[in-house]
Coordinates of C-alpha atoms in Angstrom, one line a residue:
Chain A
T158 CA -60.6 39.1 66.5
R159 CA -59.6 42.8 65.8
A160 CA -56.4 42.3 67.8
M161 CA -55.8 39.1 65.8
E162 CA -56.5 41.0 62.6
S163 CA -54.1 43.9 63.5
Q164 CA -51.7 41.3 64.6
S165 CA -51.9 39.5 61.2
V166 CA -51.6 42.9 59.4
E167 CA -48.5 43.7 61.4
E168 CA -47.2 40.3 60.6
L169 CA -47.9 40.9 56.9
L170 CA -46.2 44.3 57.0
A171 CA -43.2 42.7 58.8
K172 CA -43.1 39.9 56.3
A173 CA -43.2 42.5 53.5
E174 CA -40.4 44.4 55.1
R175 CA -38.4 41.2 55.5
D176 CA -38.9 40.4 51.8
E177 CA -37.7 43.8 50.8
A178 CA -34.7 43.6 53.0
E179 CA -33.9 40.1 51.5
K180 CA -34.2 41.5 48.0
L181 CA -32.0 44.4 48.8
Q182 CA -29.6 42.1 50.5
R183 CA -29.5 39.9 47.3
I184 CA -28.7 42.8 45.1
T185 CA -26.4 44.7 47.4
V186 CA -22.9 43.4 47.7
H187 CA -20.4 44.6 50.3
K188 CA -17.0 45.1 49.0
E189 CA -14.0 46.6 50.9
L190 CA -12.7 48.1 47.6
E191 CA -15.1 49.4 45.0
L192 CA -14.8 47.7 41.6
E193 CA -13.5 49.5 38.6
F194 CA -15.9 49.4 35.7
D195 CA -15.3 49.8 32.0
L196 CA -18.9 49.5 30.8
G197 CA -17.9 50.0 27.1
N198 CA -16.1 46.7 27.3
L199 CA -18.5 45.2 29.9
L200 CA -15.5 44.9 32.2
A201 CA -15.5 44.9 35.9
S202 CA -12.1 44.7 37.8
D203 CA -12.1 43.5 41.3
R204 CA -9.0 44.6 43.3
N205 CA -10.0 43.1 46.6
P206 CA -7.3 40.7 48.0
P207 CA -8.6 37.1 47.5
T208 CA -8.0 36.0 51.2
G209 CA -11.2 34.1 51.3
L210 CA -10.1 31.9 48.4
R211 CA -6.7 31.2 49.9
C212 CA -8.0 29.7 53.1
A213 CA -11.0 28.0 51.4
G214 CA -9.7 24.4 51.2
P215 CA -12.4 22.0 50.1
T216 CA -15.0 24.6 49.5
L217 CA -12.9 26.4 46.9
E218 CA -15.4 25.9 44.1
A219 CA -18.3 27.3 46.2
E220 CA -16.3 30.3 47.2
L221 CA -15.3 31.0 43.6
R222 CA -18.9 30.7 42.5
S223 CA -20.1 33.1 45.1
L224 CA -17.3 35.6 44.3
A225 CA -18.3 35.4 40.6
R226 CA -22.0 35.9 41.4
D227 CA -21.2 38.9 43.6
N228 CA -19.1 40.6 41.0
T229 CA -21.5 40.0 38.2
Q230 CA -24.3 41.4 40.3
L231 CA -22.4 44.6 40.8
L232 CA -21.7 44.8 37.1
I233 CA -25.4 44.3 36.3
N234 CA -26.2 47.0 38.9
Q235 CA -24.0 49.4 37.0
L236 CA -25.5 48.5 33.7
W237 CA -29.0 49.1 35.0
Q238 CA -27.9 52.8 35.8
L239 CA -27.1 53.5 32.1
P240 CA -29.5 55.6 30.0
T241 CA -31.9 53.3 28.2
E242 CA -33.8 53.5 25.0
R243 CA -36.3 51.5 23.2
V244 CA -35.2 49.8 19.9
E245 CA -38.0 47.7 18.2
E246 CA -39.7 46.7 21.3
A247 CA -36.7 45.9 23.3
L248 CA -35.2 47.9 26.1
V249 CA -31.6 48.7 25.3
A250 CA -28.9 50.4 27.4
R251 CA -26.5 52.6 25.6
L252 CA -23.0 51.6 26.5
P253 CA -20.4 54.4 26.9
E254 CA -17.1 54.5 25.0
P255 CA -14.6 51.8 26.2
T256 CA -11.8 53.2 28.3
T257 CA -9.4 50.2 28.4
R258 CA -7.0 50.0 25.6
L259 CA -6.8 46.4 24.3
P260 CA -3.5 44.9 23.0
R261 CA -2.7 44.2 19.4
E262 CA -4.4 41.4 17.7
K263 CA -1.7 40.7 15.1
P264 CA 2.1 41.2 15.4
V265 CA 3.7 44.4 14.4
P266 CA 4.3 44.6 10.6
R267 CA 7.9 44.3 9.6
P268 CA 9.5 47.2 7.8
R269 CA 9.4 46.9 4.1
P270 CA 12.4 47.4 1.8
L271 CA 12.5 51.0 0.3
T272 CA 11.5 51.3 -3.3
R273 CA 14.0 52.5 -5.9
W274 CA 12.5 56.0 -5.8
Q275 CA 12.7 56.1 -2.0
Q276 CA 16.3 55.1 -2.0
F277 CA 17.2 57.7 -4.5
A278 CA 15.2 60.4 -2.7
R279 CA 16.9 59.5 0.6
L280 CA 20.3 59.6 -1.1
K281 CA 19.7 63.1 -2.7
G282 CA 17.8 64.4 0.2
I283 CA 14.6 65.0 -1.7
R284 CA 11.6 65.7 0.5
P285 CA 8.0 65.2 -0.8
K286 CA 6.6 68.6 -1.8
K287 CA 3.1 69.3 -0.5
K288 CA 0.9 69.8 -3.6
T289 CA -2.6 71.0 -3.8
N290 CA -5.3 68.5 -4.9
L291 CA -7.1 70.9 -7.3
V292 CA -5.5 73.0 -10.1
W293 CA -7.1 75.8 -12.0
D294 CA -7.8 74.7 -15.6
E295 CA -7.9 77.6 -18.0
V296 CA -9.5 75.7 -20.8
S297 CA -12.5 74.6 -19.0
G298 CA -12.6 77.5 -16.6
Q299 CA -12.9 75.4 -13.4
W300 CA -10.9 73.8 -10.7
R301 CA -9.9 70.3 -11.8
R302 CA -7.9 67.7 -10.1
R303 CA -4.2 67.5 -10.7
W304 CA -4.2 64.0 -12.2
G305 CA -6.8 61.3 -12.8
Y306 CA -10.3 61.4 -14.3
Q307 CA -11.1 64.8 -16.0
R308 CA -7.8 66.2 -15.0
A309 CA -6.7 69.8 -15.6
R310 CA -4.2 69.4 -18.4
D311 CA -5.1 66.2 -20.2
D312 CA -2.5 65.6 -23.0
T313 CA -4.6 63.1 -24.8
K314 CA -7.7 65.4 -25.1
E315 CA -5.9 68.0 -27.1
W316 CA -7.5 68.8 -30.5
L317 CA -4.5 70.5 -32.1
I318 CA -0.9 69.3 -32.0
E319 CA 1.9 71.1 -33.9
V320 CA 4.1 68.9 -36.0
P321 CA 7.7 69.4 -34.6
G322 CA 10.2 70.7 -37.0
R323 CA 12.2 67.5 -37.6
A324 CA 9.3 65.0 -37.6
D325 CA 7.9 63.1 -40.5
P326 CA 4.8 65.3 -41.8
L327 CA 2.8 62.1 -42.4
E328 CA 3.2 60.7 -38.9
D329 CA 0.2 60.6 -36.6
Q330 CA 1.0 62.8 -33.7
F331 CA -2.1 61.9 -31.8
A332 CA -1.5 58.3 -32.0
K333 CA 2.1 58.9 -31.0
R334 CA 1.0 60.6 -27.9
V335 CA -1.4 57.9 -26.9
Q336 CA 1.3 55.4 -27.5
A337 CA 3.7 57.3 -25.4
K338 CA 1.2 57.4 -22.5
K339 CA 0.7 53.6 -22.8
E340 CA 4.4 53.1 -22.6
R341 CA 4.7 55.3 -19.6
V342 CA 1.9 53.5 -17.8
A343 CA 3.5 50.1 -18.6
K344 CA 6.8 51.2 -17.3
N345 CA 5.3 52.4 -14.1
E346 CA 3.4 49.2 -13.6
L347 CA 6.6 47.2 -14.2
N348 CA 8.5 49.3 -11.6
R349 CA 5.7 48.8 -9.1
L350 CA 5.7 45.0 -9.6
R351 CA 9.5 45.0 -9.2
N352 CA 9.2 46.9 -6.0
L353 CA 6.7 44.5 -4.7
A354 CA 8.8 41.5 -5.7
R355 CA 11.7 43.1 -3.9
A356 CA 9.6 43.5 -0.8
H357 CA 8.3 40.0 -0.8
K358 CA 11.7 38.7 -2.0
M359 CA 10.1 36.8 -4.9
Q360 CA 11.6 36.4 -8.4
L361 CA 10.0 38.1 -11.5
P362 CA 9.8 36.0 -14.6
S363 CA 12.4 38.0 -16.6
A364 CA 12.7 38.4 -20.3
A365 CA 16.4 38.3 -20.1
G366 CA 17.3 36.6 -23.3
M367 CA 14.2 37.3 -25.3
H368 CA 15.1 40.6 -26.9
P369 CA 16.6 40.1 -30.3
T370 CA 20.2 41.1 -30.5
G371 CA 22.2 40.1 -33.5
H372 CA 24.5 37.8 -31.4
Q373 CA 22.3 35.1 -30.0
S374 CA 23.3 31.4 -29.9
K375 CA 21.1 28.7 -31.4
E376 CA 19.9 27.5 -27.9
E377 CA 19.0 31.1 -26.9
L378 CA 17.0 31.5 -30.1
G379 CA 15.3 28.1 -29.6
R380 CA 14.4 29.2 -26.0
A381 CA 13.0 32.5 -27.2
M382 CA 11.0 30.8 -29.8
Q383 CA 9.5 28.4 -27.3
V384 CA 8.6 31.2 -25.0
A385 CA 7.0 33.1 -27.9
K386 CA 5.1 30.0 -28.8
V387 CA 3.6 29.6 -25.4
S388 CA 2.9 33.3 -24.9
T389 CA -0.6 33.2 -26.6
A390 CA -4.0 33.4 -25.0
S391 CA -4.4 29.5 -25.4
V392 CA -0.9 28.9 -24.0
G393 CA 0.5 27.7 -27.3
R394 CA -2.2 25.0 -27.9
F395 CA -3.2 26.1 -31.4
Q396 CA 0.2 27.2 -32.7
E397 CA 1.2 25.6 -36.0
R398 CA 4.6 24.0 -36.3
L399 CA 6.8 24.3 -39.4
P400 CA 6.6 21.2 -41.6
K401 CA 9.7 19.5 -40.3
E402 CA 9.7 20.9 -36.9
K403 CA 9.7 18.4 -34.1
A404 CA 7.7 18.6 -30.9
P405 CA 9.7 20.0 -28.0
R406 CA 10.8 17.2 -25.7
G407 CA 11.1 17.5 -22.0
S408 CA 8.2 20.0 -21.8
G409 CA 6.3 17.7 -19.4
K410 CA 6.3 17.8 -15.6
K411 CA 9.5 17.0 -13.9
R412 CA 9.1 13.8 -11.9
K413 CA 9.5 14.1 -8.1
F414 CA 10.8 11.1 -6.1
Q415 CA 10.6 10.4 -2.4
P416 CA 13.7 11.5 -0.5
L417 CA 16.4 8.9 0.0
F418 CA 16.0 8.7 3.8
G419 CA 12.4 9.3 4.0
D420 CA 10.2 8.0 6.9
F421 CA 11.1 4.3 7.0
A422 CA 7.9 3.5 9.0
A423 CA 5.7 5.1 6.5
E424 CA 7.5 3.4 3.6
K425 CA 7.0 0.0 5.3
K426 CA 3.4 0.8 6.0
S427 CA 2.7 1.7 2.3
Q428 CA 4.4 -1.4 1.1
L429 CA 2.4 -3.6 3.5
E430 CA -0.8 -1.9 2.3
L431 CA 0.2 -2.6 -1.3
L432 CA 0.9 -6.2 -0.5
R433 CA -2.5 -6.5 1.3
V434 CA -4.3 -5.1 -1.8
M435 CA -2.3 -7.5 -4.1
N436 CA -3.3 -10.5 -1.9
S437 CA -6.8 -9.4 -1.7
K438 CA -7.2 -9.2 -5.4
K439 CA -6.1 -12.8 -6.0
P440 CA -9.1 -15.1 -6.3
Q441 CA -9.5 -17.3 -3.3
L442 CA -10.6 -20.3 -5.4
D443 CA -8.5 -21.2 -8.3
V444 CA -10.6 -23.4 -10.5
T445 CA -7.8 -25.2 -12.2
R446 CA -6.2 -26.0 -8.9
A447 CA -9.4 -27.3 -7.5
T448 CA -9.9 -29.5 -10.5
N449 CA -6.3 -30.7 -10.3
K450 CA -6.9 -31.6 -6.7
Q451 CA -10.0 -33.4 -7.5
M452 CA -8.3 -35.4 -10.3
R453 CA -5.4 -36.2 -8.0
E454 CA -7.8 -37.6 -5.4
E455 CA -9.6 -39.6 -8.1
D456 CA -6.2 -41.0 -9.3
Q457 CA -5.4 -42.0 -5.8
E458 CA -8.7 -43.7 -5.4
E459 CA -8.2 -45.5 -8.6
A460 CA -4.8 -46.6 -7.6
A461 CA -6.0 -47.9 -4.3
K462 CA -8.9 -49.7 -5.9
K463 CA -6.6 -51.3 -8.4
R464 CA -4.4 -52.7 -5.8
K465 CA -7.4 -54.0 -4.0
M466 CA -8.7 -55.5 -7.2
S467 CA -5.4 -57.1 -7.9
Q468 CA -5.4 -58.6 -4.5
K469 CA -9.1 -59.8 -4.8
G470 CA -8.5 -60.8 -8.4
K471 CA -5.9 -63.3 -7.3
R472 CA -8.3 -64.8 -4.9
K473 CA -11.6 -64.5 -6.9
G474 CA -10.3 -64.5 -10.4
G475 CA -10.9 -61.1 -11.9
R476 CA -13.8 -59.0 -11.5
Q477 CA -14.7 -56.4 -13.8
G478 CA -17.7 -54.7 -12.3
P479 CA -16.2 -51.8 -10.3
G480 CA -13.6 -51.2 -13.1
G481 CA -16.5 -50.7 -15.5
K482 CA -18.2 -48.2 -13.2
R483 CA -14.9 -46.4 -12.7
K484 CA -14.8 -45.4 -16.4
G485 CA -17.9 -43.4 -16.0
G486 CA -16.0 -41.3 -13.5
P487 CA -13.9 -38.7 -15.3
P488 CA -16.5 -37.6 -17.8
H489 CA -18.8 -37.0 -14.9
L490 CA -16.1 -34.9 -13.3
E491 CA -15.8 -32.5 -16.2
G492 CA -19.4 -31.6 -15.8
R493 CA -18.9 -30.9 -12.1
R494 CA -15.9 -28.6 -12.8
K495 CA -18.0 -25.5 -12.7
G496 CA -19.3 -26.3 -9.4
G497 CA -15.8 -26.2 -8.2
F498 CA -15.1 -27.0 -4.6
G499 CA -18.8 -27.3 -3.7
G500 CA -19.0 -30.3 -5.8
K501 CA -16.5 -32.2 -3.8
I502 CA -17.6 -35.7 -2.9
N503 CA -16.2 -37.5 0.0
S504 CA -14.0 -39.6 -2.3
G505 CA -10.9 -40.9 -0.7
P506 CA -9.8 -40.8 2.8
P507 CA -10.8 -37.6 4.7
G508 CA -7.2 -36.8 5.6
L509 CA -6.3 -35.9 2.0
G510 CA -7.8 -32.3 2.2
G511 CA -5.4 -29.3 2.0
K512 CA -2.1 -28.8 0.4
K513 CA 0.5 -31.4 1.1
K514 CA 4.3 -30.9 0.9
G515 CA 6.0 -34.3 1.1
G516 CA 3.2 -35.7 3.2
Q517 CA 3.1 -39.1 4.8
H518 CA 0.5 -40.4 2.3
Q519 CA 1.5 -42.2 -0.9
G520 CA 0.0 -39.2 -2.8
G521 CA 2.5 -36.7 -1.1
K522 CA 5.7 -37.4 -2.8
R523 CA 5.2 -38.3 -6.3
R524 CA 7.4 -41.2 -7.3
K525 CA 8.3 -41.2 -10.9
Chain B
M131 CA 20.0 6.4 -5.9
R132 CA 16.4 6.8 -5.0
P133 CA 13.5 4.9 -3.4
L134 CA 11.1 3.0 -5.7
T135 CA 7.9 4.7 -7.0
E136 CA 4.5 3.1 -6.3
E137 CA 4.3 1.6 -9.8
E138 CA 7.9 0.2 -9.6
T139 CA 7.2 -1.3 -6.2
R140 CA 4.1 -2.9 -7.4
V141 CA 5.8 -4.5 -10.5
M142 CA 8.7 -5.8 -8.3
F143 CA 6.4 -7.2 -5.6
E144 CA 4.3 -9.0 -8.2
K145 CA 7.4 -10.7 -9.6
I146 CA 8.8 -11.7 -6.3
A147 CA 5.4 -12.8 -5.0
K148 CA 5.4 -15.4 -7.9
Y149 CA 8.1 -17.3 -6.0
I150 CA 7.4 -16.6 -2.4
G151 CA 3.8 -15.5 -2.3
E152 CA 2.6 -13.9 0.9
N153 CA 5.9 -14.6 2.6
L154 CA 7.0 -11.4 1.0
Q155 CA 5.8 -9.4 3.9
L156 CA 8.4 -11.1 6.0
L157 CA 10.9 -9.4 3.8
V158 CA 9.3 -6.0 4.1
D159 CA 8.5 -6.1 7.8
R160 CA 11.4 -7.7 9.6
P161 CA 11.7 -8.1 13.3
D162 CA 15.5 -7.7 13.4
G163 CA 15.8 -4.3 11.7
T164 CA 14.6 -1.9 9.2
Y165 CA 15.3 -3.1 5.7
C166 CA 14.4 -1.2 2.5
F167 CA 14.6 -1.4 -1.3
R168 CA 16.5 1.3 -3.2
L169 CA 16.9 1.8 -6.9
H170 CA 20.4 2.7 -8.3
N171 CA 21.1 2.7 -12.0
D172 CA 17.9 0.7 -12.8
R173 CA 18.9 -2.0 -10.3
V174 CA 17.0 -2.8 -7.1
Y175 CA 19.0 -3.3 -4.0
Y176 CA 17.8 -4.6 -0.7
M177 CA 19.6 -3.5 2.4
S178 CA 19.3 -2.5 6.0
E179 CA 19.1 1.2 6.8
K180 CA 22.6 1.1 8.4
I181 CA 24.1 0.1 5.1
L182 CA 21.9 2.7 3.4
K183 CA 23.3 5.4 5.6
L184 CA 26.8 4.4 4.8
A185 CA 26.2 4.2 1.1
A186 CA 24.7 7.7 1.0
N187 CA 28.2 9.0 1.6
I188 CA 29.4 7.6 -1.8
S189 CA 28.8 9.6 -4.9
G190 CA 26.3 8.1 -7.3
D191 CA 28.7 7.7 -10.2
K192 CA 31.3 5.8 -8.1
L193 CA 28.8 3.6 -6.3
V194 CA 28.7 0.1 -7.8
S195 CA 26.5 -1.9 -5.5
L196 CA 25.0 -1.9 -2.1
G197 CA 23.3 -4.5 0.0
T198 CA 21.8 -7.3 -2.1
C199 CA 20.8 -6.8 -5.7
F200 CA 17.4 -8.3 -6.3
G201 CA 17.1 -7.6 -9.9
K202 CA 16.9 -4.8 -12.4
F203 CA 14.3 -2.8 -14.3
T204 CA 14.6 -3.2 -18.0
K205 CA 14.2 -0.3 -20.5
T206 CA 10.5 -1.1 -20.9
H207 CA 10.1 -1.1 -17.1
K208 CA 9.7 -4.8 -16.6
F209 CA 11.4 -6.3 -13.6
R210 CA 13.9 -9.1 -14.0
L211 CA 15.0 -11.1 -11.0
H212 CA 18.6 -11.9 -10.7
I213 CA 20.4 -15.0 -9.1
T214 CA 21.7 -12.7 -6.4
A215 CA 18.1 -12.7 -5.0
L216 CA 18.2 -16.5 -4.3
D217 CA 19.4 -16.1 -0.7
Y218 CA 16.1 -14.3 0.1
L219 CA 13.9 -16.4 -2.1
A220 CA 15.0 -19.8 -1.0
P221 CA 14.1 -19.7 2.7
Y222 CA 10.6 -18.5 1.8
A223 CA 9.9 -20.4 -1.3
K224 CA 6.3 -21.9 -1.6
Y225 CA 7.0 -24.3 -4.4
K226 CA 10.2 -26.3 -4.6
V227 CA 11.7 -28.6 -7.0
W228 CA 14.4 -31.1 -6.4
I229 CA 16.6 -32.3 -9.3
K230 CA 18.6 -35.4 -9.5
P231 CA 22.4 -35.2 -9.3
G232 CA 22.8 -36.1 -13.0
A233 CA 20.7 -33.2 -14.1
E234 CA 22.3 -30.7 -11.7
Q235 CA 25.2 -29.9 -14.0
S236 CA 22.9 -29.4 -17.0
F237 CA 20.8 -27.0 -15.0
L238 CA 23.8 -25.2 -13.7
Y239 CA 25.0 -24.6 -17.3
G240 CA 21.8 -22.8 -18.0
N241 CA 19.6 -25.5 -19.6
H242 CA 16.0 -26.4 -18.7
V243 CA 15.0 -29.3 -16.5
L244 CA 13.7 -32.3 -18.2
K245 CA 11.3 -34.8 -16.8
S246 CA 14.2 -37.3 -16.6
G247 CA 16.1 -35.0 -14.2
L248 CA 13.3 -34.3 -12.0
G249 CA 13.6 -35.8 -8.5
R250 CA 10.8 -34.3 -6.4
I251 CA 8.3 -31.5 -6.9
T252 CA 6.0 -30.0 -4.4
E253 CA 2.4 -31.2 -4.5
N254 CA -0.3 -29.0 -6.3
T255 CA 2.3 -26.8 -8.3
S256 CA 0.3 -25.2 -11.0
Q257 CA 1.6 -24.6 -14.5
Y258 CA 3.8 -21.5 -15.0
Q259 CA 4.2 -21.2 -11.2
G260 CA 7.5 -19.8 -9.9
V261 CA 9.6 -22.5 -8.3
V262 CA 12.9 -22.6 -6.5
V263 CA 15.3 -25.4 -7.7
Y264 CA 17.2 -27.5 -5.1
S265 CA 19.7 -30.3 -5.4
M266 CA 18.8 -33.6 -3.7
A267 CA 21.0 -32.4 -0.7
D268 CA 18.6 -29.4 -0.3
I269 CA 21.1 -26.9 -1.6
P270 CA 19.4 -24.1 -3.5
L271 CA 20.6 -24.0 -7.1
G272 CA 18.5 -21.4 -8.7
F273 CA 14.9 -20.7 -9.6
G274 CA 12.6 -21.2 -12.6
V275 CA 9.1 -21.5 -13.8
A276 CA 7.1 -24.8 -13.8
A277 CA 6.4 -25.8 -17.4
K278 CA 3.8 -28.3 -16.3
S279 CA 1.7 -28.7 -13.2
T280 CA 2.4 -31.6 -10.9
Q281 CA -0.4 -33.6 -12.3
D282 CA 0.9 -33.2 -15.9
C283 CA 4.4 -33.9 -14.7
R284 CA 3.5 -37.5 -14.0
K285 CA 1.9 -38.1 -17.3
V286 CA 4.4 -36.5 -19.6
D287 CA 7.3 -38.3 -21.4
P288 CA 10.9 -38.2 -20.0
M289 CA 12.3 -36.0 -22.5
A290 CA 9.8 -33.2 -22.0
I291 CA 10.7 -29.9 -20.2
V292 CA 9.2 -29.6 -16.9
I293 CA 11.0 -26.5 -15.4
F294 CA 12.1 -23.5 -17.5
H295 CA 15.4 -22.2 -16.3
Q296 CA 15.3 -18.5 -15.1
A297 CA 18.5 -18.2 -13.0
D298 CA 21.0 -20.6 -11.5
V299 CA 24.2 -20.2 -9.3
G300 CA 26.4 -21.0 -12.3
E301 CA 25.6 -17.4 -13.4
Y302 CA 28.0 -16.1 -10.8
V303 CA 30.7 -17.4 -13.0
R304 CA 29.2 -17.0 -16.4
H305 CA 27.8 -13.6 -16.0
E306 CA 30.4 -12.2 -13.7
E307 CA 30.6 -8.8 -15.4
T308 CA 26.9 -8.1 -15.4
L309 CA 25.9 -9.1 -12.0
T310 CA 26.4 -6.5 -9.2

């Protein structure tokens, strides 16, 4: 038994060894050429020639799968070698910086047209002077920025302005300065927008004819007046008109028509759809027609019976019975009108149903 | 020259459907070619696309007519069918009226059809239904509106109007200037 025990122990050890070897085999992959790893992008490049794939034939899928499995195994092996850390109860590997340079996502931006200043500077050969960001401000005794919030020499914050020699003494110089600044800002904004429009090749709404000269025609003045009317916050909705002034005509949207040679198939389809809708809207049962039909059938019946009566009358000498009953017919019909087709009795021969056009019955072609 | 808008197409189809009913889709969807409606100077023309392509080469103010004129839109956007549409209404007409030889001339001069002139009328024509008028030899003479239903036609006296005149082939001579 001791021999058997030792034997089983040996067996166990051997088995354990085999298991280990198997595990190792699973995670070790033999490659002729080592793979190139870019762990920052989780990228593994395999430069081995794919000879196994070329002569695979029917087992191509299986070969590909095993190749993918092997390469992934190698990549994971590399990842496991990275320094790890613990982030909120999860073991995390810190990836290095990516080494492969990825291509551009979007196309290269096209060159913009030069602004008016850039054109001028290029023409004159003016180069941008490098300026410092901060300037020493004597008044506050500190370094202030050259322009912007709390700038060094703020014109608008001055408390004393000398009235220039030729100016009107009652003019408000402070207000004048503020006004001048606003005008400069507005001019700058306009130029910026013009540059932008030129870059995007768009048209600005121009105020070409709107400034009052002395020599404007009636139409130009009218146009200027209309534009002025609409240039309010409510887009001209609450502007009063002069007592005899007429509303401007043609201020609605211009109608757009389909092109002359549009898609013929689409045109046909839309017309057929329109027809279908039109036909579906018509009532299936026209009450007057149903009653007319009923009346017609009654008339025929009457005519047929009269003929029979006249024949029988010749033989039996006049019978009034069925004629008397017949007079009760039409008033009874009026009451049935609302029932429409449902109230149809099997009066007359069954072949009379449906529309007839010059049919073979006497009822078809109406003789005068 | 332009295609018709949805609204205009609807008005026109409603008018034409009064005469030919659901056969109108045979005009829209034809097996032997693509035919279309186009509007030029308020008149509606029906033509194949080949003719349309040729007509596009003529300037609008010099173009008088193209294809077949079906009718025109009035100033208040109502559609009026002209006699020139008879060639397309007659084969597809649902309700027909045949008038006697004696009454033909009267109809062709633009008068309404009296009961005395009425030869045949299709069964179950309702009142105010659009009808196409034929001579006894089955030649289409024009179209009109039934003043009385077939039922009432039988009962009414001989001097009553049974068909209102809308258009007749005599207009080709009488209204030569206005038809295109």
